[in-house]
Every structure is written in C-alpha cells, then in structure tokens.
C-alpha cells in the first residue's frame, strides 16, 4: 500500500534563474514521479530564496528608477514566486507523468501560512532580503517605509525581515481535498505567504517562514506518513568536516535534539532541516533527510537519515 508523503525540495532542486530552473526541474521531476508511480500520494513543498530575492530586487530597482510607481510588498513577492516555481514544477511533473502513461493532475496552491504576531522573531528580524544599498540610501528607505536595514557582510545594507514559526496552513482543507481527489499538490512554496490574524481577518506580513518548518507543519496537518526533506547530501553527519565525521542512518528525537544543542549542524543549512524533522517525528510520523537522487531509496528505508521517536 502506498504512503502519503510530503516532499520538501531544497534549493539544489531548483535553478537560480527562470531559464535554469525550467531545465533543472525536468530532472527533479523524475524521482518524484518514481514515487507517484509506486502508488504513493505525493505533496510537494519547495524553497524560494533566490527566486523571491530576484523578484524583490527587480521590483525595488524598477521603483527606484521610476519605471514603476512603487516596489512590491514582500508577501506579494512570495506569492509571485509560488506561482512561477509552481508552474515550472507542475509542468515538469505533468510532462514526466504523461511520458510514463500515468493519468494524474498536478496543481499548485498559492498558500497562506499563519504565524503568531507575538512570535519572538518579530522582535528581532534576521532574514536579509532584496537589494543592497549604500548607507545613505538605506537610511532614507528605512525612514520612508519603516524597514529594518542592516549592514550585510561588507556588501552594503539590506532589509531584514522576521522568520517566525508556522502555526497553521490556511488552505489545508483545499490541499486535503486535492490529495483525496488524486492530485499531486504543490503547496507552501517558500514556506508559504506569512499572514497574521487580526479581528477575524488575515493580513500578509513581511516575513520569511523556513520551508522545512512549513513542510513539517503541512505534513502534520495532512496526516502524512512521511516527511522527506531533500537536500544536497545523502545523509546527516555529525562532526562535519572533522577527522571523526560520521554519517547517520537514523536518529531518535532525543539524539537529534542533543546533536542540535551540541552545535553539530550549521544554522543556515542542516540545523533547520533537523529541527523540522524532529517536530514532525514528535507527531508520530517518520521524517527522512536525504538527497534528491536518493529519494526513492530513502522512502524504502535504504538511504538517508531517518528521524523517529
């Protein structure tokens, strides 16, 4: 019997430009369709770091030059990235399904993800986005728009936004209905569009939700059997880059939490993946971190790192 699997695609599965991405996703689609062909229900999440940055930079540059009347608010940039990345993925997956004679619809859901306005992340924005500016321009933009602007590694000043944890996926019932109808669903792209709830209404907020945490929340909400976080390495390692480096076939939740506290995983790469895997494993599901090429073998228990209770 097939499983319900949420796949979180890392940046290595997507390109840095629309043209590169369109070519690359034709290969990304193959291991995904392998899982579908084996009878699994597959839901796909993905990152959007380079893509949303490109959109934000393009709009900000055009606005500064007077070519357009205003820049694009960050939630709208996230929505635009969900749309075009989703189009590329559903096109590539649909073509691969058709080439194998499989009749499956593929749908992208532009997804809002609820965050808590009281999340501590809102008091300390840390995620750099958009264009680099000189100090004077950054100060002017901060004064005009209320942005938090910080110096970024000697390259200039950039806007930073919060990175809150996901609380709920607003379109979860739509996603569930599409899964039940036999669709391959692409959702929570880039971690979803962050929204807050005030007086019963939803409002977009400038923030970036980590796509691995959003994927774990989605996997919980759709009662997935497995969360598969795909990245550039075959297995999680401790003591990375040291003589005693060790790859791990499995970790209990307790072991994974201890390794996180001991500083084995880099904050910008493996740490959020392990923490997201832990959060899903705590719900009773199976979380797997593996490379894209090993996705099928990882689901069969033959590759990757499994995180479990």
PDB file of N, CA, C and O in Angstrom, residues 247-292:
ATOM      1  N   UNK A 247      28.413   9.758   9.346  1.00  0.00           N
ATOM      2  CA  UNK A 247      27.079   9.871   8.766  1.00  0.00           C
ATOM      3  C   UNK A 247      26.114   8.993   9.553  1.00  0.00           C
ATOM      4  O   UNK A 247      26.495   7.946  10.080  1.00  0.00           O
ATOM      5  N   UNK A 248      24.862   9.442   9.617  1.00  0.00           N
ATOM      6  CA  UNK A 248      23.875   8.779  10.471  1.00  0.00           C
ATOM      7  C   UNK A 248      22.742   8.196   9.626  1.00  0.00           C
ATOM      8  O   UNK A 248      22.121   8.914   8.846  1.00  0.00           O
ATOM      9  N   UNK A 249      22.469   6.913   9.809  1.00  0.00           N
ATOM     10  CA  UNK A 249      21.335   6.286   9.125  1.00  0.00           C
ATOM     11  C   UNK A 249      20.036   6.584   9.842  1.00  0.00           C
ATOM     12  O   UNK A 249      18.963   6.579   9.223  1.00  0.00           O
ATOM     13  N   UNK A 250      20.108   6.861  11.149  1.00  0.00           N
ATOM     14  CA  UNK A 250      18.913   7.185  11.910  1.00  0.00           C
ATOM     15  C   UNK A 250      19.275   7.990  13.148  1.00  0.00           C
ATOM     16  O   UNK A 250      20.423   7.965  13.616  1.00  0.00           O
ATOM     17  N   UNK A 251      18.296   8.714  13.651  1.00  0.00           N
ATOM     18  CA  UNK A 251      18.417   9.431  14.924  1.00  0.00           C
ATOM     19  C   UNK A 251      17.083   9.348  15.639  1.00  0.00           C
ATOM     20  O   UNK A 251      16.038   9.495  15.002  1.00  0.00           O
ATOM     21  N   UNK A 252      17.112   9.127  16.929  1.00  0.00           N
ATOM     22  CA  UNK A 252      15.887   9.329  17.698  1.00  0.00           C
ATOM     23  C   UNK A 252      15.699  10.831  17.886  1.00  0.00           C
ATOM     24  O   UNK A 252      16.636  11.623  17.697  1.00  0.00           O
ATOM     25  N   UNK A 253      14.486  11.222  18.260  1.00  0.00           N
ATOM     26  CA  UNK A 253      14.220  12.634  18.537  1.00  0.00           C
ATOM     27  C   UNK A 253      15.173  13.147  19.609  1.00  0.00           C
ATOM     28  O   UNK A 253      15.734  14.239  19.491  1.00  0.00           O
ATOM     29  N   UNK A 254      15.373  12.354  20.653  1.00  0.00           N
ATOM     30  CA  UNK A 254      16.253  12.779  21.744  1.00  0.00           C
ATOM     31  C   UNK A 254      17.686  12.962  21.255  1.00  0.00           C
ATOM     32  O   UNK A 254      18.366  13.931  21.623  1.00  0.00           O
ATOM     33  N   UNK A 255      18.168  12.041  20.434  1.00  0.00           N
ATOM     34  CA  UNK A 255      19.525  12.169  19.903  1.00  0.00           C
ATOM     35  C   UNK A 255      19.659  13.394  19.014  1.00  0.00           C
ATOM     36  O   UNK A 255      20.647  14.144  19.110  1.00  0.00           O
ATOM     37  N   UNK A 256      18.665  13.608  18.145  1.00  0.00           N
ATOM     38  CA  UNK A 256      18.707  14.757  17.240  1.00  0.00           C
ATOM     39  C   UNK A 256      18.721  16.064  18.015  1.00  0.00           C
ATOM     40  O   UNK A 256      19.487  16.993  17.680  1.00  0.00           O
ATOM     41  N   UNK A 257      17.904  16.151  19.060  1.00  0.00           N
ATOM     42  CA  UNK A 257      17.876  17.368  19.875  1.00  0.00           C
ATOM     43  C   UNK A 257      19.214  17.582  20.581  1.00  0.00           C
ATOM     44  O   UNK A 257      19.685  18.727  20.692  1.00  0.00           O
ATOM     45  N   UNK A 258      19.836  16.518  21.020  1.00  0.00           N
ATOM     46  CA  UNK A 258      21.147  16.645  21.681  1.00  0.00           C
ATOM     47  C   UNK A 258      22.205  17.115  20.691  1.00  0.00           C
ATOM     48  O   UNK A 258      23.003  18.001  20.995  1.00  0.00           O
ATOM     49  N   UNK A 259      22.189  16.559  19.472  1.00  0.00           N
ATOM     50  CA  UNK A 259      23.157  16.988  18.458  1.00  0.00           C
ATOM     51  C   UNK A 259      22.964  18.461  18.099  1.00  0.00           C
ATOM     52  O   UNK A 259      23.931  19.196  17.873  1.00  0.00           O
ATOM     53  N   UNK A 260      21.699  18.905  18.064  1.00  0.00           N
ATOM     54  CA  UNK A 260      21.432  20.323  17.779  1.00  0.00           C
ATOM     55  C   UNK A 260      22.026  21.203  18.870  1.00  0.00           C
ATOM     56  O   UNK A 260      22.668  22.225  18.577  1.00  0.00           O
ATOM     57  N   UNK A 261      21.820  20.812  20.128  1.00  0.00           N
ATOM     58  CA  UNK A 261      22.340  21.601  21.254  1.00  0.00           C
ATOM     59  C   UNK A 261      23.857  21.605  21.264  1.00  0.00           C
ATOM     60  O   UNK A 261      24.474  22.590  21.681  1.00  0.00           O
ATOM     61  N   UNK A 262      24.467  20.525  20.808  1.00  0.00           N
ATOM     62  CA  UNK A 262      25.937  20.436  20.788  1.00  0.00           C
ATOM     63  C   UNK A 262      26.558  21.191  19.623  1.00  0.00           C
ATOM     64  O   UNK A 262      27.786  21.282  19.534  1.00  0.00           O
ATOM     65  N   UNK A 263      25.721  21.733  18.728  1.00  0.00           N
ATOM     66  CA  UNK A 263      26.227  22.564  17.643  1.00  0.00           C
ATOM     67  C   UNK A 263      26.764  21.809  16.441  1.00  0.00           C
ATOM     68  O   UNK A 263      27.599  22.332  15.687  1.00  0.00           O
ATOM     69  N   UNK A 264      26.257  20.607  16.204  1.00  0.00           N
ATOM     70  CA  UNK A 264      26.750  19.803  15.081  1.00  0.00           C
ATOM     71  C   UNK A 264      26.261  20.315  13.725  1.00  0.00           C
ATOM     72  O   UNK A 264      26.866  19.987  12.696  1.00  0.00           O
ATOM     73  N   UNK A 265      25.171  21.083  13.704  1.00  0.00           N
ATOM     74  CA  UNK A 265      24.536  21.438  12.432  1.00  0.00           C
ATOM     75  C   UNK A 265      24.557  22.951  12.208  1.00  0.00           C
ATOM     76  O   UNK A 265      24.258  23.722  13.132  1.00  0.00           O
ATOM     77  N   UNK A 266      24.887  23.346  10.990  1.00  0.00           N
ATOM     78  CA  UNK A 266      25.009  24.763  10.653  1.00  0.00           C
ATOM     79  C   UNK A 266      23.636  25.429  10.661  1.00  0.00           C
ATOM     80  O   UNK A 266      22.675  24.893  10.084  1.00  0.00           O
ATOM     81  N   UNK A 267      23.507  26.617  11.286  1.00  0.00           N
ATOM     82  CA  UNK A 267      22.201  27.289  11.391  1.00  0.00           C
ATOM     83  C   UNK A 267      21.552  27.584  10.046  1.00  0.00           C
ATOM     84  O   UNK A 267      20.339  27.524   9.921  1.00  0.00           O
ATOM     85  N   UNK A 268      22.351  27.897   9.021  1.00  0.00           N
ATOM     86  CA  UNK A 268      21.766  28.267   7.737  1.00  0.00           C
ATOM     87  C   UNK A 268      21.509  27.115   6.799  1.00  0.00           C
ATOM     88  O   UNK A 268      21.019  27.319   5.683  1.00  0.00           O
ATOM     89  N   UNK A 269      21.819  25.885   7.207  1.00  0.00           N
ATOM     90  CA  UNK A 269      21.658  24.764   6.273  1.00  0.00           C
ATOM     91  C   UNK A 269      21.014  23.557   6.941  1.00  0.00           C
ATOM     92  O   UNK A 269      19.803  23.345   6.841  1.00  0.00           O
ATOM     93  N   UNK A 270      21.795  22.750   7.675  1.00  0.00           N
ATOM     94  CA  UNK A 270      21.253  21.498   8.194  1.00  0.00           C
ATOM     95  C   UNK A 270      20.431  21.665   9.463  1.00  0.00           C
ATOM     96  O   UNK A 270      19.492  20.890   9.714  1.00  0.00           O
ATOM     97  N   UNK A 271      20.728  22.661  10.285  1.00  0.00           N
ATOM     98  CA  UNK A 271      20.019  22.803  11.557  1.00  0.00           C
ATOM     99  C   UNK A 271      18.503  22.916  11.390  1.00  0.00           C
ATOM    100  O   UNK A 271      17.757  22.189  12.065  1.00  0.00           O
ATOM    101  N   UNK A 272      17.981  23.809  10.525  1.00  0.00           N
ATOM    102  CA  UNK A 272      16.514  23.863  10.398  1.00  0.00           C
ATOM    103  C   UNK A 272      15.916  22.579   9.852  1.00  0.00           C
ATOM    104  O   UNK A 272      14.778  22.226  10.198  1.00  0.00           O
ATOM    105  N   UNK A 273      16.648  21.855   9.022  1.00  0.00           N
ATOM    106  CA  UNK A 273      16.142  20.590   8.493  1.00  0.00           C
ATOM    107  C   UNK A 273      15.985  19.562   9.617  1.00  0.00           C
ATOM    108  O   UNK A 273      14.963  18.863   9.703  1.00  0.00           O
ATOM    109  N   UNK A 274      17.001  19.474  10.464  1.00  0.00           N
ATOM    110  CA  UNK A 274      16.929  18.514  11.571  1.00  0.00           C
ATOM    111  C   UNK A 274      15.822  18.909  12.542  1.00  0.00           C
ATOM    112  O   UNK A 274      15.036  18.070  12.991  1.00  0.00           O
ATOM    113  N   UNK A 275      15.727  20.193  12.853  1.00  0.00           N
ATOM    114  CA  UNK A 275      14.682  20.628  13.793  1.00  0.00           C
ATOM    115  C   UNK A 275      13.281  20.426  13.218  1.00  0.00           C
ATOM    116  O   UNK A 275      12.348  20.071  13.948  1.00  0.00           O
ATOM    117  N   UNK A 276      13.127  20.651  11.917  1.00  0.00           N
ATOM    118  CA  UNK A 276      11.832  20.403  11.281  1.00  0.00           C
ATOM    119  C   UNK A 276      11.511  18.913  11.305  1.00  0.00           C
ATOM    120  O   UNK A 276      10.362  18.516  11.563  1.00  0.00           O
ATOM    121  N   UNK A 277      12.514  18.081  11.023  1.00  0.00           N
ATOM    122  CA  UNK A 277      12.309  16.626  11.077  1.00  0.00           C
ATOM    123  C   UNK A 277      11.890  16.189  12.476  1.00  0.00           C
ATOM    124  O   UNK A 277      10.991  15.359  12.646  1.00  0.00           O
ATOM    125  N   UNK A 278      12.513  16.771  13.484  1.00  0.00           N
ATOM    126  CA  UNK A 278      12.166  16.452  14.871  1.00  0.00           C
ATOM    127  C   UNK A 278      10.722  16.839  15.168  1.00  0.00           C
ATOM    128  O   UNK A 278       9.967  16.064  15.784  1.00  0.00           O
ATOM    129  N   UNK A 279      10.306  18.028  14.711  1.00  0.00           N
ATOM    130  CA  UNK A 279       8.945  18.480  15.011  1.00  0.00           C
ATOM    131  C   UNK A 279       7.911  17.554  14.399  1.00  0.00           C
ATOM    132  O   UNK A 279       6.875  17.275  15.021  1.00  0.00           O
ATOM    133  N   UNK A 280       8.171  17.024  13.186  1.00  0.00           N
ATOM    134  CA  UNK A 280       7.212  16.090  12.590  1.00  0.00           C
ATOM    135  C   UNK A 280       7.290  14.724  13.262  1.00  0.00           C
ATOM    136  O   UNK A 280       6.257  14.090  13.514  1.00  0.00           O
ATOM    137  N   UNK A 281       8.495  14.266  13.571  1.00  0.00           N
ATOM    138  CA  UNK A 281       8.636  12.962  14.218  1.00  0.00           C
ATOM    139  C   UNK A 281       7.911  12.926  15.559  1.00  0.00           C
ATOM    140  O   UNK A 281       7.375  11.890  15.965  1.00  0.00           O
ATOM    141  N   UNK A 282       7.846  14.059  16.239  1.00  0.00           N
ATOM    142  CA  UNK A 282       7.154  14.121  17.528  1.00  0.00           C
ATOM    143  C   UNK A 282       5.648  13.881  17.393  1.00  0.00           C
ATOM    144  O   UNK A 282       4.989  13.529  18.367  1.00  0.00           O
ATOM    145  N   UNK A 283       5.110  14.092  16.186  1.00  0.00           N
ATOM    146  CA  UNK A 283       3.685  13.830  15.955  1.00  0.00           C
ATOM    147  C   UNK A 283       3.421  12.352  15.666  1.00  0.00           C
ATOM    148  O   UNK A 283       2.268  11.952  15.480  1.00  0.00           O
ATOM    149  N   UNK A 284       4.481  11.561  15.591  1.00  0.00           N
ATOM    150  CA  UNK A 284       4.340  10.129  15.348  1.00  0.00           C
ATOM    151  C   UNK A 284       4.664   9.704  13.935  1.00  0.00           C
ATOM    152  O   UNK A 284       4.639   8.512  13.618  1.00  0.00           O
ATOM    153  N   UNK A 285       4.971  10.670  13.048  1.00  0.00           N
ATOM    154  CA  UNK A 285       5.324  10.339  11.672  1.00  0.00           C
ATOM    155  C   UNK A 285       6.808  10.038  11.528  1.00  0.00           C
ATOM    156  O   UNK A 285       7.581  10.157  12.475  1.00  0.00           O
ATOM    157  N   UNK A 286       7.174   9.646  10.341  1.00  0.00           N
ATOM    158  CA  UNK A 286       8.568   9.351  10.041  1.00  0.00           C
ATOM    159  C   UNK A 286       9.144  10.495   9.219  1.00  0.00           C
ATOM    160  O   UNK A 286       8.581  10.868   8.192  1.00  0.00           O
ATOM    161  N   UNK A 287      10.252  11.050   9.665  1.00  0.00           N
ATOM    162  CA  UNK A 287      10.924  12.123   8.932  1.00  0.00           C
ATOM    163  C   UNK A 287      12.242  11.595   8.376  1.00  0.00           C
ATOM    164  O   UNK A 287      12.963  10.865   9.060  1.00  0.00           O
ATOM    165  N   UNK A 288      12.522  11.962   7.132  1.00  0.00           N
ATOM    166  CA  UNK A 288      13.721  11.475   6.457  1.00  0.00           C
ATOM    167  C   UNK A 288      14.430  12.656   5.820  1.00  0.00           C
ATOM    168  O   UNK A 288      13.801  13.490   5.165  1.00  0.00           O
ATOM    169  N   UNK A 289      15.738  12.740   6.003  1.00  0.00           N
ATOM    170  CA  UNK A 289      16.568  13.742   5.331  1.00  0.00           C
ATOM    171  C   UNK A 289      17.480  12.997   4.378  1.00  0.00           C
ATOM    172  O   UNK A 289      18.215  12.085   4.785  1.00  0.00           O
ATOM    173  N   UNK A 290      17.425  13.359   3.097  1.00  0.00           N
ATOM    174  CA  UNK A 290      18.174  12.611   2.078  1.00  0.00           C
ATOM    175  C   UNK A 290      18.444  13.511   0.883  1.00  0.00           C
ATOM    176  O   UNK A 290      17.934  14.629   0.794  1.00  0.00           O
ATOM    177  N   UNK A 291      19.238  13.004  -0.052  1.00  0.00           N
ATOM    178  CA  UNK A 291      19.475  13.727  -1.297  1.00  0.00           C
ATOM    179  C   UNK A 291      18.347  13.448  -2.281  1.00  0.00           C
ATOM    180  O   UNK A 291      17.647  12.434  -2.175  1.00  0.00           O
ATOM    181  N   UNK A 292      18.176  14.357  -3.235  1.00  0.00           N
ATOM    182  CA  UNK A 292      17.130  14.194  -4.248  1.00  0.00           C
ATOM    183  C   UNK A 292      17.289  12.878  -4.994  1.00  0.00           C
ATOM    184  O   UNK A 292      16.315  12.151  -5.212  1.00  0.00           O
TER     185      UNK A 292
END
